[in-house]
Short mmCIF file of C-alpha atoms (C1' of nucleotides) in Angstrom, two decimals:
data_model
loop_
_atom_site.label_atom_id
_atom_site.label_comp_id
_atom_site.label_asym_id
_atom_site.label_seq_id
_atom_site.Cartn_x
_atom_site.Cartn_y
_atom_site.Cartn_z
CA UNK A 7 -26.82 18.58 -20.12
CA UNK A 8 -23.35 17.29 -18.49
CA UNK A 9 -24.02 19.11 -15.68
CA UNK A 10 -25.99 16.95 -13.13
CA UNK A 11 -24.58 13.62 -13.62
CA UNK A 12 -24.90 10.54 -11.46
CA UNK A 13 -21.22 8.88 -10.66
CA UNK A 14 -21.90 5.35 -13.61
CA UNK A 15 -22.67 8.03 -16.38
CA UNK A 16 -19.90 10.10 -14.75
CA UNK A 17 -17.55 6.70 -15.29
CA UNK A 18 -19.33 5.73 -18.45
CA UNK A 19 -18.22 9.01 -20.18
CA UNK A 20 -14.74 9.29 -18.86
CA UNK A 21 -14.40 5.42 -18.90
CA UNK A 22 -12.72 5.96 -15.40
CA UNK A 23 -14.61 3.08 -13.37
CA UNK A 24 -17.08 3.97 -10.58
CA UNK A 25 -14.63 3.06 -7.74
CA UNK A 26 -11.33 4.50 -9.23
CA UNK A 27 -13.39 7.83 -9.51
CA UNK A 28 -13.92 8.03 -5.79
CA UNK A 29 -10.35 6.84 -5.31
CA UNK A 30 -9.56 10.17 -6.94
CA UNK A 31 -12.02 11.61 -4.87
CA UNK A 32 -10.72 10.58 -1.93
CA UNK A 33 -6.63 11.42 -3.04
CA UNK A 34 -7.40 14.72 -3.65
CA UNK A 35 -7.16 14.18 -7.77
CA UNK A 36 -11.18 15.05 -8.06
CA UNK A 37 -12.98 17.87 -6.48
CA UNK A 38 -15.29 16.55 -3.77
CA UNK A 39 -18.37 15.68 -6.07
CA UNK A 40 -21.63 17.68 -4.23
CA UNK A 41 -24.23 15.60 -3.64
CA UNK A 42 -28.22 15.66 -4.22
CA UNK A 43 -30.29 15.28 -1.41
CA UNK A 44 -30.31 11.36 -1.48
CA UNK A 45 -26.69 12.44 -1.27
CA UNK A 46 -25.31 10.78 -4.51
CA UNK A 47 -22.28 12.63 -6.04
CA UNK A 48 -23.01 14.56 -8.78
CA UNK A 49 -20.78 15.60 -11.92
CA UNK A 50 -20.20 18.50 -14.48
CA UNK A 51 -18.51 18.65 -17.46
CA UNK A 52 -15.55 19.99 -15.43
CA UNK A 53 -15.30 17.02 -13.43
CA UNK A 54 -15.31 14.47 -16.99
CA UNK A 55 -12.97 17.19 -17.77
CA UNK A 56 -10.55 16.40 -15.38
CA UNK A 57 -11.49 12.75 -15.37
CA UNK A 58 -10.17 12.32 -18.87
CA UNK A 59 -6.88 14.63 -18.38
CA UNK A 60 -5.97 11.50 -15.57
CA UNK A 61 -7.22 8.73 -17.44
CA UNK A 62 -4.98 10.38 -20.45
CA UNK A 63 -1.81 10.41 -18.41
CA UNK A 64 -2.19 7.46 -16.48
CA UNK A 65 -2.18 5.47 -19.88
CA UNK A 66 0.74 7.28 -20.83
CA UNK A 67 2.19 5.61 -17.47
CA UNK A 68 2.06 9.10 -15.45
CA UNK A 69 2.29 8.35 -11.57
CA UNK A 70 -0.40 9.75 -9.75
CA UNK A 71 1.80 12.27 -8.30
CA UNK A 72 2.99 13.43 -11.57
CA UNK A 73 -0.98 14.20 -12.25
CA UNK A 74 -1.21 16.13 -9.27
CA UNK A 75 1.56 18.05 -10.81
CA UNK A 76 0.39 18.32 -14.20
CA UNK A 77 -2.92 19.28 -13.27
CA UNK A 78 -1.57 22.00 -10.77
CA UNK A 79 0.40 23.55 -13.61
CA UNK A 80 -2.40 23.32 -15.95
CA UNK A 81 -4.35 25.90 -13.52
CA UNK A 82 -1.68 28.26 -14.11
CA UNK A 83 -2.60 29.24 -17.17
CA UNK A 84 1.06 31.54 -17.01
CA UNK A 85 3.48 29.59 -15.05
CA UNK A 86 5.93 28.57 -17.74
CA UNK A 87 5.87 25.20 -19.21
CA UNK A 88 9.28 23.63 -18.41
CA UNK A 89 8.02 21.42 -15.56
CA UNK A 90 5.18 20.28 -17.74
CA UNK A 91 7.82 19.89 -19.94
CA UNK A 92 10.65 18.26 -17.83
CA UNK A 93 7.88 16.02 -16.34
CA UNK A 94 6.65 14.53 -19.71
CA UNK A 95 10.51 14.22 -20.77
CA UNK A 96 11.19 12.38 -17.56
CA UNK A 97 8.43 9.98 -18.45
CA UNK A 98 10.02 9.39 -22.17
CA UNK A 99 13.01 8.30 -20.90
CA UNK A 100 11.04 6.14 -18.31
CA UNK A 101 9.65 4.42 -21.02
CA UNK A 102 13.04 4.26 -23.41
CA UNK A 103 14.54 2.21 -20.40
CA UNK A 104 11.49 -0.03 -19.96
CA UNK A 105 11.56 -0.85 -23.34
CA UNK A 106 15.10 -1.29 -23.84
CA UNK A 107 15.35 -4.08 -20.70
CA UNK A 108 12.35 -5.89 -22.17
CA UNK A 109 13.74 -6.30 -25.58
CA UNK A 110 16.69 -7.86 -23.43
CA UNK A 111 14.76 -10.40 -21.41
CA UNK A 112 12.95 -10.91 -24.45
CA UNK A 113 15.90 -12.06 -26.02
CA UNK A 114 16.55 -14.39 -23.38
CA UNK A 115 12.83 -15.85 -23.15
CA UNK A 116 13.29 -16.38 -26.57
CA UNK A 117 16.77 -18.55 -26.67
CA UNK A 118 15.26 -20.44 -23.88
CA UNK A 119 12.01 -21.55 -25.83
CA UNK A 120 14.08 -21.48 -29.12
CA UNK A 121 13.44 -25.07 -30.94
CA UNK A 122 10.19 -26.27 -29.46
CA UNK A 123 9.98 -28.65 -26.60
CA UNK A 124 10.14 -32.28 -27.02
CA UNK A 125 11.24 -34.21 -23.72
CA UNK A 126 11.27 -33.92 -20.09
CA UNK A 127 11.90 -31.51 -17.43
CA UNK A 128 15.38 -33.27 -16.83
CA UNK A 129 16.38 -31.89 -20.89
CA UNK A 130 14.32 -29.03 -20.38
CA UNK A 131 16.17 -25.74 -21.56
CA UNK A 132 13.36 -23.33 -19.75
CA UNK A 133 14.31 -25.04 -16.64
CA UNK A 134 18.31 -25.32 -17.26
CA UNK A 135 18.72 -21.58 -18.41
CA UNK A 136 16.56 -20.39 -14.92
CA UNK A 137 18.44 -22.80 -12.72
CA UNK A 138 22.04 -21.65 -14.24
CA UNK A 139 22.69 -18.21 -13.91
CA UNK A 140 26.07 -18.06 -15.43
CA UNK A 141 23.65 -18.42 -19.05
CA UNK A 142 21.86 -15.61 -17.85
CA UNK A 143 22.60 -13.06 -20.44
CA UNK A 144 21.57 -10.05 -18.57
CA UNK A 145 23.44 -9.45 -15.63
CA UNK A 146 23.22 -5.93 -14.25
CA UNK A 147 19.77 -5.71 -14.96
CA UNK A 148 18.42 -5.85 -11.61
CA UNK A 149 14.95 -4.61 -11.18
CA UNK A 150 13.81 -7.35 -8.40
CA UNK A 151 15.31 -8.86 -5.15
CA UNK B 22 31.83 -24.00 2.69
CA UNK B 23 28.40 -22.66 1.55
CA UNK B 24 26.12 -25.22 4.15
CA UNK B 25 26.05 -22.90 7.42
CA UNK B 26 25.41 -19.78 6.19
CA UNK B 27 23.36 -16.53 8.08
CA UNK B 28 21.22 -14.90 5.98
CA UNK B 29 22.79 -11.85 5.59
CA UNK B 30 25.37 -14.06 3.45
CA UNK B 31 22.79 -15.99 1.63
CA UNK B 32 21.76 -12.59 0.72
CA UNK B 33 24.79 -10.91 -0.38
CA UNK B 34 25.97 -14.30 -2.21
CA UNK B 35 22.24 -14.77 -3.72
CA UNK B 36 21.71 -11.37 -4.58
CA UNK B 37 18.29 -11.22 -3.13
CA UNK B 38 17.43 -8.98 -0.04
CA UNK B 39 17.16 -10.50 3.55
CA UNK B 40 13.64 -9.20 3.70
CA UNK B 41 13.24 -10.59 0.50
CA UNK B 42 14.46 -14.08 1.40
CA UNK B 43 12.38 -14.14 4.81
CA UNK B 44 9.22 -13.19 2.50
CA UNK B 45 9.63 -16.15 0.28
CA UNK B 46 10.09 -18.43 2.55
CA UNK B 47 7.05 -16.70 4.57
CA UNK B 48 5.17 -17.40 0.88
CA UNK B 49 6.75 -20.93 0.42
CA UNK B 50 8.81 -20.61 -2.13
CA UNK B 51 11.96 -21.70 0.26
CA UNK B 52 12.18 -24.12 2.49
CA UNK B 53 12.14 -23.02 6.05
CA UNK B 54 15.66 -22.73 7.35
CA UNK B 55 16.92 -24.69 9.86
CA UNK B 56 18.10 -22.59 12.66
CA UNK B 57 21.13 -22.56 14.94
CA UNK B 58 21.05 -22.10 18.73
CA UNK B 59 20.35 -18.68 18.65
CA UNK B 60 17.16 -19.06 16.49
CA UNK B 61 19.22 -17.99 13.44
CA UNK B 62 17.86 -19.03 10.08
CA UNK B 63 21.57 -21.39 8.28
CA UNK B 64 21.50 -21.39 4.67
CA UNK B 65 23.35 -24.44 2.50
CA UNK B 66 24.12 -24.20 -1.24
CA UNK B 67 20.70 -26.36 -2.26
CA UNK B 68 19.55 -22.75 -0.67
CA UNK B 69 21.44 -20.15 -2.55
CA UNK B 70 20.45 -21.92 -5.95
CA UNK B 71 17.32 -21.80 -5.12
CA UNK B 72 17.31 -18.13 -4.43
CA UNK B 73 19.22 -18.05 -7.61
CA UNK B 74 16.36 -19.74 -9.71
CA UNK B 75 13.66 -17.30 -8.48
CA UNK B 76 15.44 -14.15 -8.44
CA UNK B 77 16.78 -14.97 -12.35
CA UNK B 78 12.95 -15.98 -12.82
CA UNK B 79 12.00 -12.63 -11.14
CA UNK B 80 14.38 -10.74 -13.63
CA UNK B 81 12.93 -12.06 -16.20
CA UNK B 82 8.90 -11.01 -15.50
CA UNK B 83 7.74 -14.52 -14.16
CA UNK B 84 5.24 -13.76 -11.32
CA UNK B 85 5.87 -16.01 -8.26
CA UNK B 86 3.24 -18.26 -9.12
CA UNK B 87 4.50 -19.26 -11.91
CA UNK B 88 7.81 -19.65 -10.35
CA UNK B 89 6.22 -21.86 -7.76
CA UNK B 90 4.95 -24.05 -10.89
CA UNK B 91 8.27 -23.93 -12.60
CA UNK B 92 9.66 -25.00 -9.44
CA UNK B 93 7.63 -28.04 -8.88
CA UNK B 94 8.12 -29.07 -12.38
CA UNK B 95 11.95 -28.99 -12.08
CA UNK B 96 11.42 -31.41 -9.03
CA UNK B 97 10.22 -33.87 -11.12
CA UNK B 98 13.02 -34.16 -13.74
CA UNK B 99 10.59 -37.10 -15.84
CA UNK B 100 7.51 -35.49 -16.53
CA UNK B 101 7.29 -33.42 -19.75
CA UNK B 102 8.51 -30.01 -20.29
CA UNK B 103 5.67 -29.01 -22.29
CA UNK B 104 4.15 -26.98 -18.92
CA UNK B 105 7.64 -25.07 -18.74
CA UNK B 106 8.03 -24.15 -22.01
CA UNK B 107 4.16 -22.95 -22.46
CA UNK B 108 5.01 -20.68 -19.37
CA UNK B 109 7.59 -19.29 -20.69
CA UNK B 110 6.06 -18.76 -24.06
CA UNK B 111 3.41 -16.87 -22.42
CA UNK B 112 5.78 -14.35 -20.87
CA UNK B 113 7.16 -14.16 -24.10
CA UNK B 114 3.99 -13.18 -25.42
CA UNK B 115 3.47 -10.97 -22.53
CA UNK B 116 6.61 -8.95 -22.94
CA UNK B 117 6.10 -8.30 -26.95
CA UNK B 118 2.60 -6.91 -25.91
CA UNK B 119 4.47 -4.63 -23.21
CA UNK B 120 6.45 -3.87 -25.68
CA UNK B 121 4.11 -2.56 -28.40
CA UNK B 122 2.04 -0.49 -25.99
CA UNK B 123 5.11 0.86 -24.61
CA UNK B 124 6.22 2.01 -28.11
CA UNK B 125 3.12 3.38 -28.94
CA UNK B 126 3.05 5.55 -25.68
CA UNK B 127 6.55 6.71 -26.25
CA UNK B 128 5.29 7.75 -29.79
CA UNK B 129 2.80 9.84 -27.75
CA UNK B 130 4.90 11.29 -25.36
CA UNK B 131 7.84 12.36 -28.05
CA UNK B 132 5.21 14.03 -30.06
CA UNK B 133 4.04 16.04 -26.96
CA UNK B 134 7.67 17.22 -26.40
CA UNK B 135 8.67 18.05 -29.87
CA UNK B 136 10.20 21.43 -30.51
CA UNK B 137 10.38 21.67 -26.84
CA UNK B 138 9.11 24.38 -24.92
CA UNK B 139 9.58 27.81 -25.22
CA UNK B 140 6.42 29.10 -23.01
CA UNK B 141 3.86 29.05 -20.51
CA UNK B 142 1.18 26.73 -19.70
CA UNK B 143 -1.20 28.02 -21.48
CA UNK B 144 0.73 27.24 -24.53
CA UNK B 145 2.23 23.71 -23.38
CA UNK B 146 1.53 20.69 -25.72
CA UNK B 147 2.50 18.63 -23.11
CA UNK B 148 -1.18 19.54 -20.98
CA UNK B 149 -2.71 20.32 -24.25
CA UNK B 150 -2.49 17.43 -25.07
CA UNK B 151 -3.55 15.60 -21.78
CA UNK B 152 -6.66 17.83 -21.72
CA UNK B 153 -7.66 17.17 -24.95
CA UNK B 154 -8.30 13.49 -25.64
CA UNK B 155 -8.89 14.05 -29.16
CA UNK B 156 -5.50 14.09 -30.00
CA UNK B 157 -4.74 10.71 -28.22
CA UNK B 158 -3.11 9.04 -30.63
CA UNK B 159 -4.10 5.35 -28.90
CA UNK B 160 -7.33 4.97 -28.23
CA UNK B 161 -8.15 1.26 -27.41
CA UNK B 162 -4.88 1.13 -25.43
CA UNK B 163 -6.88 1.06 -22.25
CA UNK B 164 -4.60 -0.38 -19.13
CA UNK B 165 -6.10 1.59 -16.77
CA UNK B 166 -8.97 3.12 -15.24
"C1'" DC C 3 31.28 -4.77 29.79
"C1'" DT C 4 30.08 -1.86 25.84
"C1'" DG C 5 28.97 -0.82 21.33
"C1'" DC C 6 27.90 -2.03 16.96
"C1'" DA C 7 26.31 -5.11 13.51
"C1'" DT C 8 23.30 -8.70 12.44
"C1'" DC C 9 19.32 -11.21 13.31
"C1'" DC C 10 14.51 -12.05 15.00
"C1'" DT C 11 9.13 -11.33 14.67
"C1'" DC C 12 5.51 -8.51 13.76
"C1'" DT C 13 2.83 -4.85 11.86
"C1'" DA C 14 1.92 -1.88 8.49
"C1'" DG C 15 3.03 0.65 4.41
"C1'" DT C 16 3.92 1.23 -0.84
"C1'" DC C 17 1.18 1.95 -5.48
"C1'" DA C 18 -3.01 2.05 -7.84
"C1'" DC C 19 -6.37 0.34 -7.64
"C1'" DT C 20 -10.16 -3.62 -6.68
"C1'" DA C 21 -13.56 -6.55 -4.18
"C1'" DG C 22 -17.14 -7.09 -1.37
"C1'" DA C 23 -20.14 -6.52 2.83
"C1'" DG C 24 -24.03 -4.21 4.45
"C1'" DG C 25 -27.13 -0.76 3.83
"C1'" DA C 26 -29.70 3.31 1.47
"C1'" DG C 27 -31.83 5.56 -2.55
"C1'" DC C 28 -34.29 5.62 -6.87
"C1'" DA C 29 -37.32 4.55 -10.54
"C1'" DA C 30 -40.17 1.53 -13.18
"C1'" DG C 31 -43.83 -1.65 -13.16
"C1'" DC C 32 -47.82 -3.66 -11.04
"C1'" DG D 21 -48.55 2.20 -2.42
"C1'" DC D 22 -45.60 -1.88 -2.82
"C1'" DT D 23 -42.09 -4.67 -4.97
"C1'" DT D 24 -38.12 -5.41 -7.50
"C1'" DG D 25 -33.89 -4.52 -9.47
"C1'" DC D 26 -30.43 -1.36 -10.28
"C1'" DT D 27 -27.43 2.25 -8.71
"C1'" DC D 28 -25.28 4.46 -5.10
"C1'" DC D 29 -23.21 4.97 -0.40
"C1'" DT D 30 -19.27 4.05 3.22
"C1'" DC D 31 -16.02 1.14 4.97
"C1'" DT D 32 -12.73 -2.49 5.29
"C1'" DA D 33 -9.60 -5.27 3.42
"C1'" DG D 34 -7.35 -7.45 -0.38
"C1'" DT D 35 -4.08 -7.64 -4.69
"C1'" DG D 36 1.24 -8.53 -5.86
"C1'" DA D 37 5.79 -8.16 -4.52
"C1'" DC D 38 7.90 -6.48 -1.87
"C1'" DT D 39 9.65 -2.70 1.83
"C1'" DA D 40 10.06 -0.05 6.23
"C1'" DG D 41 10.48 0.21 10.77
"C1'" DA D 42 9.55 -0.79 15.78
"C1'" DG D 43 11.17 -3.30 19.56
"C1'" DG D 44 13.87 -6.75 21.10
"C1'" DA D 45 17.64 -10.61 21.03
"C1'" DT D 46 22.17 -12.45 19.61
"C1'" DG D 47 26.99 -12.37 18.46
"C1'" DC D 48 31.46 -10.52 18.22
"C1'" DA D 49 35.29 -7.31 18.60
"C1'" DG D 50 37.53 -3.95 21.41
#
DNA sequence: CTGCATCCTCTAGTCACTAGAGGAGCAAGC
DNA sequence: GCTTGCTCCTCTAGTGACTAGAGGATGCAG
């Protein structure tokens, strides 16, 4: 019966770890768990419900606040779906964008190790290409400093 | 002449933040800064390459550990390159693996939004889908939780 | 001198967890 | 009943790479 569950067979169920499911918890994601008299949290089949619906979105690289959302929607069983919608969009071309400037520094990883390494740091082209940024064939893509 | 610089140039002509450039050198990754009379930090052009190196490094996925070791290995221009060119070959490695996960996702997510959306919640593939882990098209891609 | 921009240190926050200390509860085995 | 080992509890702080902002000092132009 999933109704009386300890918080490991909770997290061995959903696969969301013991600590990340009182993280939840605690942010509001998870219903306050009641407790037993020993007072240990204790879980339904609503809760591994809910527990999977984040651990689904979070691999599809949802932010936390975009599972609030979603999960707000989702108890509004008539609301119309174009947030859900616009939200899981959003997240596509998130990912599109990732994608696209990791095939780029790919390319350059990949001209820098091209040919195997056979000498010193002095001839080393891993080295040169970081320490010369006018080979750097990605300007514009700024995602740090 | 790029040898008595404030920060706030180093910045603008390094293209990393001040913050940025105070944190690394916090972290060791610059050399403290001399500083002038008025306890301001002066920046030379040994400096701005440095800041150069890292923030190309940065671009390009290296965590700062690793920049610290591909630092200390382009200080020593005789030793072999073999260390650099594993490093990079790892991030290499690490990237095509971001990549493949982050294809597979997008698979997920553009089969969630097909058609588009025409009605409420109730009837939204996009928390459908969430709730129902069934239809996860990835299991075994398991980054989080 | 004033005002504004730049610089300083320091503390704490961001995001999504994660680690661990110190203690309590629980159940099986003796 | 006692012991042992596992699970659970709260709380604090850490991870990585920054980032924000408070409160104050410095520098320069008007």
């Amino acid at each position: 019966m999933l109704d009386d569950l300890p918080i490991g067979r909770a997290a061995a169920l959903s696969g969301v770890k013991v600590p990340t499911i009182r993280y939840y918890e605690q942010i509001g994601l998870l219903r306050p768990a009641p407790r037993n008299e020993g007072n240990r949290r204790r879980y339904g089949a609503d809760d591994l419900s809910r527990l999977g619906f984040i651990r689904h979105a979070r691999q599809l690289g949802f932010e936390l606040d975009q599972i609030r959302e979603l999960i707000a929607l989702s108890e509004e069983p008539e609301s119309p779906c174009g947030r859900a919608d616009a939200i899981a969009r959003r997240q596509l071309a998130d990912i599109d964008d990732r994608v696209r400037r990791l095939l780029a520094l790919r390319a350059e990883l990949a001209r820098m190790t091209e040919g195997g390494c056979h000498g010193t740091i002095a001839e080393c082209r891993v080295i040169e290409v970081l320490a010369d940024h006018g080979k750097c064939a990605h300007h514009g893509v700024d995602e740090a400093a």
